[in-house]
CSV table of C-alpha atoms in Angstrom, one decimal:
chain,number,residue,atom,x,y,z
A,240,UNK,CA,-32.6,83.0,113.8
A,241,UNK,CA,-32.7,85.8,111.2
A,242,UNK,CA,-29.2,85.1,110.1
A,243,UNK,CA,-30.0,81.4,109.6
A,244,UNK,CA,-33.0,82.2,107.4
A,245,UNK,CA,-31.0,84.6,105.3
A,246,UNK,CA,-28.4,81.9,104.7
A,247,UNK,CA,-31.1,79.5,103.5
A,248,UNK,CA,-32.6,82.0,101.2
A,249,UNK,CA,-29.2,82.9,99.7
A,250,UNK,CA,-28.5,79.2,99.1
A,251,UNK,CA,-31.8,78.6,97.4
A,252,UNK,CA,-31.2,81.6,95.1
A,253,UNK,CA,-27.8,80.3,94.3
A,254,UNK,CA,-29.2,76.9,93.3
A,255,UNK,CA,-31.8,78.6,91.0
A,256,UNK,CA,-29.1,80.7,89.4
A,257,UNK,CA,-27.0,77.5,88.8
A,258,UNK,CA,-30.0,75.8,87.2
A,259,UNK,CA,-30.7,78.7,84.9
A,260,UNK,CA,-27.1,78.9,83.9
A,261,UNK,CA,-27.1,75.1,83.1
A,262,UNK,CA,-30.2,75.5,80.9
A,263,UNK,CA,-28.5,78.4,79.0
A,264,UNK,CA,-25.4,76.3,78.5
A,265,UNK,CA,-27.5,73.4,77.1
A,266,UNK,CA,-29.4,75.7,74.7
A,267,UNK,CA,-26.1,77.1,73.6
A,268,UNK,CA,-24.6,73.7,72.9
A,269,UNK,CA,-27.7,72.6,71.1
A,270,UNK,CA,-27.6,75.6,68.8
A,271,UNK,CA,-23.9,75.1,68.0
A,272,UNK,CA,-24.4,71.4,66.8
A,273,UNK,CA,-25.2,70.9,63.0
A,274,UNK,CA,-28.8,70.2,62.1
A,275,UNK,CA,-29.4,66.7,60.9
A,276,UNK,CA,-32.4,66.2,58.6
A,277,UNK,CA,-34.8,63.7,60.1
A,278,UNK,CA,-36.9,61.1,58.3
A,279,UNK,CA,-39.7,62.4,56.2
A,280,UNK,CA,-43.2,61.1,56.7
A,281,UNK,CA,-44.2,61.5,53.0
A,282,UNK,CA,-42.9,58.8,50.7
A,283,UNK,CA,-42.7,58.8,47.0
A,284,UNK,CA,-43.3,55.3,45.4
A,285,UNK,CA,-42.1,56.4,42.0
A,286,UNK,CA,-38.6,57.3,43.3
A,287,UNK,CA,-38.4,53.9,45.0
A,288,UNK,CA,-39.3,52.1,41.8
A,289,UNK,CA,-36.6,54.1,39.9
A,290,UNK,CA,-34.0,53.3,42.4
A,291,UNK,CA,-34.7,49.5,42.4
A,292,UNK,CA,-32.6,47.5,39.9
A,293,UNK,CA,-34.5,45.6,37.2
A,294,UNK,CA,-32.8,42.2,37.9
A,295,UNK,CA,-30.2,40.9,40.3
A,296,UNK,CA,-26.8,40.3,38.7
A,297,UNK,CA,-25.8,36.7,38.4
A,298,UNK,CA,-23.2,35.6,40.9
A,299,UNK,CA,-20.3,33.9,39.2
A,300,UNK,CA,-19.4,32.0,42.3
A,301,UNK,CA,-22.6,29.9,42.1
A,302,UNK,CA,-21.5,28.4,38.7
A,303,UNK,CA,-24.1,27.3,36.1
A,304,UNK,CA,-27.7,27.2,37.3
A,305,UNK,CA,-31.1,27.2,35.7
A,306,UNK,CA,-33.6,30.0,36.3
A,307,UNK,CA,-37.2,28.8,36.6
A,308,UNK,CA,-40.2,30.8,35.7
A,309,UNK,CA,-42.5,30.2,38.6
A,310,UNK,CA,-45.5,31.7,36.8
A,311,UNK,CA,-45.5,28.7,34.4
A,312,UNK,CA,-45.3,26.0,37.0
A,313,UNK,CA,-48.4,23.9,37.6
A,314,UNK,CA,-49.5,21.3,40.2
A,315,UNK,CA,-48.9,17.8,38.8
A,316,UNK,CA,-50.6,16.0,41.7
A,317,UNK,CA,-47.5,14.0,42.3
A,318,UNK,CA,-47.3,12.9,38.6
A,319,UNK,CA,-50.1,10.4,38.9
A,320,UNK,CA,-53.3,12.3,37.9
A,321,UNK,CA,-52.0,14.4,34.9
A,322,UNK,CA,-52.3,13.2,31.3
A,323,UNK,CA,-49.0,12.7,29.5
A,324,UNK,CA,-50.1,14.6,26.4
A,325,UNK,CA,-52.6,17.4,26.9
A,326,UNK,CA,-54.8,17.7,23.8
A,327,UNK,CA,-56.4,20.9,22.5
A,328,UNK,CA,-60.2,21.2,23.0
A,329,UNK,CA,-61.0,20.6,19.3
A,330,UNK,CA,-59.1,17.3,19.2
A,331,UNK,CA,-60.5,16.3,22.6
A,332,UNK,CA,-64.1,16.9,21.4
A,333,UNK,CA,-63.4,14.9,18.1
A,334,UNK,CA,-62.0,12.0,20.1
A,335,UNK,CA,-65.0,12.0,22.4
A,336,UNK,CA,-67.4,12.0,19.4
A,337,UNK,CA,-65.5,9.0,17.9
A,338,UNK,CA,-65.6,7.1,21.2
A,339,UNK,CA,-69.4,7.7,21.5
A,340,UNK,CA,-69.9,6.4,18.0
A,341,UNK,CA,-67.9,3.3,18.8
A,342,UNK,CA,-69.9,2.8,22.0
A,343,UNK,CA,-73.2,3.1,20.1
A,344,UNK,CA,-72.0,0.6,17.5
A,345,UNK,CA,-71.1,-1.9,20.3
A,346,UNK,CA,-74.5,-1.4,22.0
A,347,UNK,CA,-76.4,-2.0,18.7
A,348,UNK,CA,-74.5,-5.2,18.1
A,349,UNK,CA,-75.0,-6.5,21.6
A,350,UNK,CA,-78.8,-6.1,21.6
A,351,UNK,CA,-80.2,-9.6,22.4
A,352,UNK,CA,-83.5,-10.6,20.6
A,353,UNK,CA,-86.4,-12.1,22.4
A,354,UNK,CA,-86.5,-15.8,23.3
A,355,UNK,CA,-88.6,-18.1,21.3
A,356,UNK,CA,-91.3,-20.1,23.1
A,357,UNK,CA,-91.4,-22.8,20.5
A,358,UNK,CA,-89.0,-25.6,21.7
A,359,UNK,CA,-88.5,-26.8,18.1
A,360,UNK,CA,-87.1,-23.5,16.9
A,361,UNK,CA,-85.2,-22.6,20.1
A,362,UNK,CA,-81.4,-22.9,19.7
A,363,UNK,CA,-79.7,-25.4,22.0
A,364,UNK,CA,-76.1,-26.1,23.0
A,365,UNK,CA,-74.1,-28.1,20.5
A,366,UNK,CA,-72.4,-30.1,23.2
A,367,UNK,CA,-75.0,-30.7,26.0
A,368,UNK,CA,-78.3,-29.7,24.2
A,369,UNK,CA,-79.0,-27.1,26.9
A,370,UNK,CA,-81.4,-24.3,26.0
A,371,UNK,CA,-79.4,-21.8,28.0
A,372,UNK,CA,-77.4,-20.7,25.0
A,373,UNK,CA,-75.1,-17.7,25.3
A,374,UNK,CA,-76.2,-15.1,22.8
A,375,UNK,CA,-73.4,-12.5,23.2
A,376,UNK,CA,-70.9,-13.0,21.7
A,377,UNK,CA,-71.1,-16.6,20.6
A,378,UNK,CA,-74.4,-16.8,18.9
A,379,UNK,CA,-74.5,-13.1,17.8
A,380,UNK,CA,-71.0,-12.8,16.4
A,381,UNK,CA,-69.7,-16.3,15.7
A,382,UNK,CA,-73.0,-18.1,15.2
A,383,UNK,CA,-71.9,-20.8,17.6
A,384,UNK,CA,-74.4,-22.4,20.1
A,385,UNK,CA,-72.8,-23.0,23.4
A,386,UNK,CA,-74.0,-22.7,27.0
A,387,UNK,CA,-72.1,-21.2,29.9
A,388,UNK,CA,-71.1,-24.5,31.4
A,389,UNK,CA,-69.6,-25.9,28.2
A,390,UNK,CA,-67.9,-22.6,27.5
A,391,UNK,CA,-66.1,-22.7,30.8
A,392,UNK,CA,-65.4,-26.5,30.6
A,393,UNK,CA,-63.7,-26.2,27.1
A,394,UNK,CA,-61.5,-23.2,26.9
A,395,UNK,CA,-59.3,-24.9,24.3
A,396,UNK,CA,-62.3,-24.6,21.9
A,397,UNK,CA,-64.3,-21.6,22.9
A,398,UNK,CA,-61.7,-19.1,24.1
A,399,UNK,CA,-61.2,-15.8,22.4
A,400,UNK,CA,-57.9,-14.9,20.7
A,401,UNK,CA,-56.6,-11.4,19.8
A,402,UNK,CA,-55.5,-10.5,16.3
A,403,UNK,CA,-51.8,-10.5,17.3
A,404,UNK,CA,-52.1,-14.0,18.8
A,405,UNK,CA,-53.8,-15.4,15.7
A,406,UNK,CA,-51.1,-13.9,13.4
A,407,UNK,CA,-48.2,-15.2,15.5
A,408,UNK,CA,-49.6,-18.6,16.5
A,409,UNK,CA,-51.5,-19.6,13.3
A,410,UNK,CA,-49.5,-17.6,10.8
A,411,UNK,CA,-52.6,-15.9,9.2
A,412,UNK,CA,-52.4,-12.7,7.2
A,413,UNK,CA,-54.2,-9.4,7.8
A,414,UNK,CA,-56.3,-9.8,4.7
A,415,UNK,CA,-57.7,-13.2,6.0
A,416,UNK,CA,-58.4,-11.7,9.4
A,417,UNK,CA,-60.2,-8.7,7.9
A,418,UNK,CA,-62.6,-10.9,6.0
A,419,UNK,CA,-65.7,-11.1,8.3
A,420,UNK,CA,-67.3,-13.9,6.2
A,421,UNK,CA,-64.2,-16.1,6.5
A,422,UNK,CA,-63.4,-15.4,10.2
A,423,UNK,CA,-66.0,-13.5,12.2
A,424,UNK,CA,-64.6,-11.3,14.9
A,425,UNK,CA,-65.8,-9.4,17.9
A,426,UNK,CA,-65.0,-5.7,18.4
A,427,UNK,CA,-64.3,-4.5,21.9
A,428,UNK,CA,-63.0,-1.3,23.4
A,429,UNK,CA,-59.2,-1.0,23.2
A,430,UNK,CA,-57.8,-1.5,26.8
A,431,UNK,CA,-54.7,0.7,26.2
A,432,UNK,CA,-56.5,3.9,25.2
A,433,UNK,CA,-60.1,4.7,24.3
A,434,UNK,CA,-59.2,6.7,21.2
A,435,UNK,CA,-57.4,3.7,19.6
A,436,UNK,CA,-59.1,1.4,17.2
A,437,UNK,CA,-61.4,-1.3,18.6
A,438,UNK,CA,-59.8,-4.6,19.5
A,439,UNK,CA,-60.6,-7.6,17.3
A,440,UNK,CA,-61.3,-11.0,19.0
A,441,UNK,CA,-61.6,-14.3,17.2
A,442,UNK,CA,-63.0,-17.7,18.3
A,443,UNK,CA,-60.3,-20.3,18.7
A,444,UNK,CA,-62.5,-23.1,17.2
A,445,UNK,CA,-63.1,-21.2,13.9
A,446,UNK,CA,-59.5,-20.1,13.7
A,447,UNK,CA,-58.2,-23.6,14.0
A,448,UNK,CA,-60.8,-25.0,11.6
A,449,UNK,CA,-59.5,-22.6,8.9
A,450,UNK,CA,-55.8,-22.8,9.7
A,451,UNK,CA,-55.9,-26.7,9.7
A,452,UNK,CA,-58.0,-26.9,6.5
A,453,UNK,CA,-56.7,-27.8,3.1
A,454,UNK,CA,-57.1,-24.2,2.1
A,455,UNK,CA,-54.3,-23.0,4.5
A,456,UNK,CA,-51.8,-25.4,6.2
A,457,UNK,CA,-53.7,-28.7,5.9
A,458,UNK,CA,-53.2,-29.9,9.5
A,459,UNK,CA,-51.4,-29.0,12.7
A,460,UNK,CA,-48.2,-30.7,11.4
A,461,UNK,CA,-48.3,-28.5,8.3
A,462,UNK,CA,-48.5,-25.4,10.5
A,463,UNK,CA,-45.5,-26.7,12.6
A,464,UNK,CA,-43.6,-27.3,9.4
A,465,UNK,CA,-44.3,-23.8,8.1
A,466,UNK,CA,-43.3,-22.3,11.4
A,467,UNK,CA,-40.0,-24.3,11.3
A,468,UNK,CA,-39.4,-23.2,7.7
A,469,UNK,CA,-39.9,-19.5,8.6
A,470,UNK,CA,-37.7,-19.9,11.7
A,471,UNK,CA,-34.9,-21.5,9.7
A,472,UNK,CA,-35.2,-18.8,7.0
A,473,UNK,CA,-34.9,-16.1,9.6
A,474,UNK,CA,-31.8,-17.8,11.1
A,475,UNK,CA,-30.2,-18.2,7.6
A,476,UNK,CA,-30.7,-14.5,6.9
A,477,UNK,CA,-29.3,-13.6,10.3
A,478,UNK,CA,-26.2,-15.7,9.7
A,479,UNK,CA,-25.7,-14.4,6.2
A,480,UNK,CA,-26.0,-10.8,7.4
A,481,UNK,CA,-23.4,-11.6,10.1
A,482,UNK,CA,-21.0,-13.2,7.7
A,483,UNK,CA,-21.3,-10.2,5.3
A,484,UNK,CA,-20.5,-7.8,8.1
A,485,UNK,CA,-17.6,-9.9,9.2
A,486,UNK,CA,-16.2,-10.0,5.7
A,487,UNK,CA,-16.4,-6.2,5.4
A,488,UNK,CA,-14.7,-5.9,8.7
A,489,UNK,CA,-11.8,-8.1,7.6
A,490,UNK,CA,-11.4,-6.2,4.4
A,491,UNK,CA,-11.3,-2.9,6.2
A,492,UNK,CA,-8.9,-4.3,8.8
A,493,UNK,CA,-6.5,-5.6,6.1
A,494,UNK,CA,-6.7,-2.4,4.1
A,495,UNK,CA,-6.0,-0.2,7.1
A,496,UNK,CA,-3.1,-2.4,8.4
A,497,UNK,CA,0.2,-0.6,8.2
A,498,UNK,CA,2.2,-3.7,7.4
A,499,UNK,CA,-0.2,-4.6,4.6
A,500,UNK,CA,0.1,-1.2,3.2
A,501,UNK,CA,3.9,-1.5,3.1
A,502,UNK,CA,3.6,-5.0,1.4
A,503,UNK,CA,1.2,-3.6,-1.2
A,504,UNK,CA,3.6,-0.8,-1.9
A,505,UNK,CA,6.5,-3.2,-2.4
A,506,UNK,CA,4.6,-5.8,-4.4
A,507,UNK,CA,2.4,-5.5,-7.5
A,508,UNK,CA,-0.2,-8.2,-7.9
A,509,UNK,CA,-0.6,-10.0,-11.1
A,510,UNK,CA,-4.2,-11.3,-11.0
A,511,UNK,CA,-5.3,-14.4,-12.8
A,512,UNK,CA,-9.1,-15.0,-13.0
A,513,UNK,CA,-10.2,-18.4,-11.6
A,514,UNK,CA,-13.9,-18.6,-11.6
A,515,UNK,CA,-15.3,-16.1,-9.0
A,516,UNK,CA,-11.8,-15.7,-7.5
A,517,UNK,CA,-8.8,-13.8,-8.7
A,518,UNK,CA,-5.4,-15.3,-7.7
A,519,UNK,CA,-2.1,-13.4,-7.7
A,520,UNK,CA,0.5,-15.2,-9.8
A,521,UNK,CA,3.4,-14.3,-7.6
A,522,UNK,CA,2.2,-14.2,-4.0
A,523,UNK,CA,-0.9,-16.5,-4.3
A,524,UNK,CA,-3.3,-14.0,-2.7
A,525,UNK,CA,-7.0,-14.8,-3.4
A,526,UNK,CA,-9.7,-12.1,-3.9
A,527,UNK,CA,-13.4,-12.8,-4.3
A,528,UNK,CA,-14.9,-10.8,-7.3
A,529,UNK,CA,-18.6,-10.3,-7.8
A,530,UNK,CA,-19.8,-9.9,-11.4
A,531,UNK,CA,-22.7,-7.6,-12.0
């Protein structure tokens, strides 16, 4: 029994010695390897900024491209809610002041006076004698007494025409349309933009009375004759301009022609005046000459 216990103790001591020898070998190997500096926990932001390049170099393989400044981009709301031309605050305030003045002027002109209780002095419709006369704009602006029913039933008489329609359809001038005593007009807000000038509306009845009077065209036939004359004059000018351009093209084509240049070099013209034309005595070529 004693020999067995001694054998076990000697084996345990041998194992301990082997473990101690192994630890020594590991320490020796670790000391022989080179020391590698580990990552530092303290970072310097200034060194990072210095090492970072200011801008990325352009890659030539990408070709031509546009660099956008994202700091200047703005939300356009899909392109529907943004004004086309942004105005500066001073101009915007001035336009707002002008628009308010125009609105006040329209409100002052549209104020309807009180109704008279005396039936003898009360205005009535010129067609049906109804006392329900429209004050604005017929009585106030055009001094025409008409009720709502007659105004709707006779659009060929009581409809309103714009300034452009009057100029194109009745061939009236700007001076005649600007005369408020000759042709009264109604001022309304411009539908295209509030900062534009007010729109001018004229009563068809008054426009036709002046256009068909002896002062202007005399009658509807006279207006048609004037319109036909102006249309023919425009056509004549258009044809004359085309013929002049065609004549210049022919002269330039003949002058630049190689064969014609050779003929001109071989032949010398002997011009003989014949009215507005000059005729060559030898070849018979005619040239139109303009005298100044």
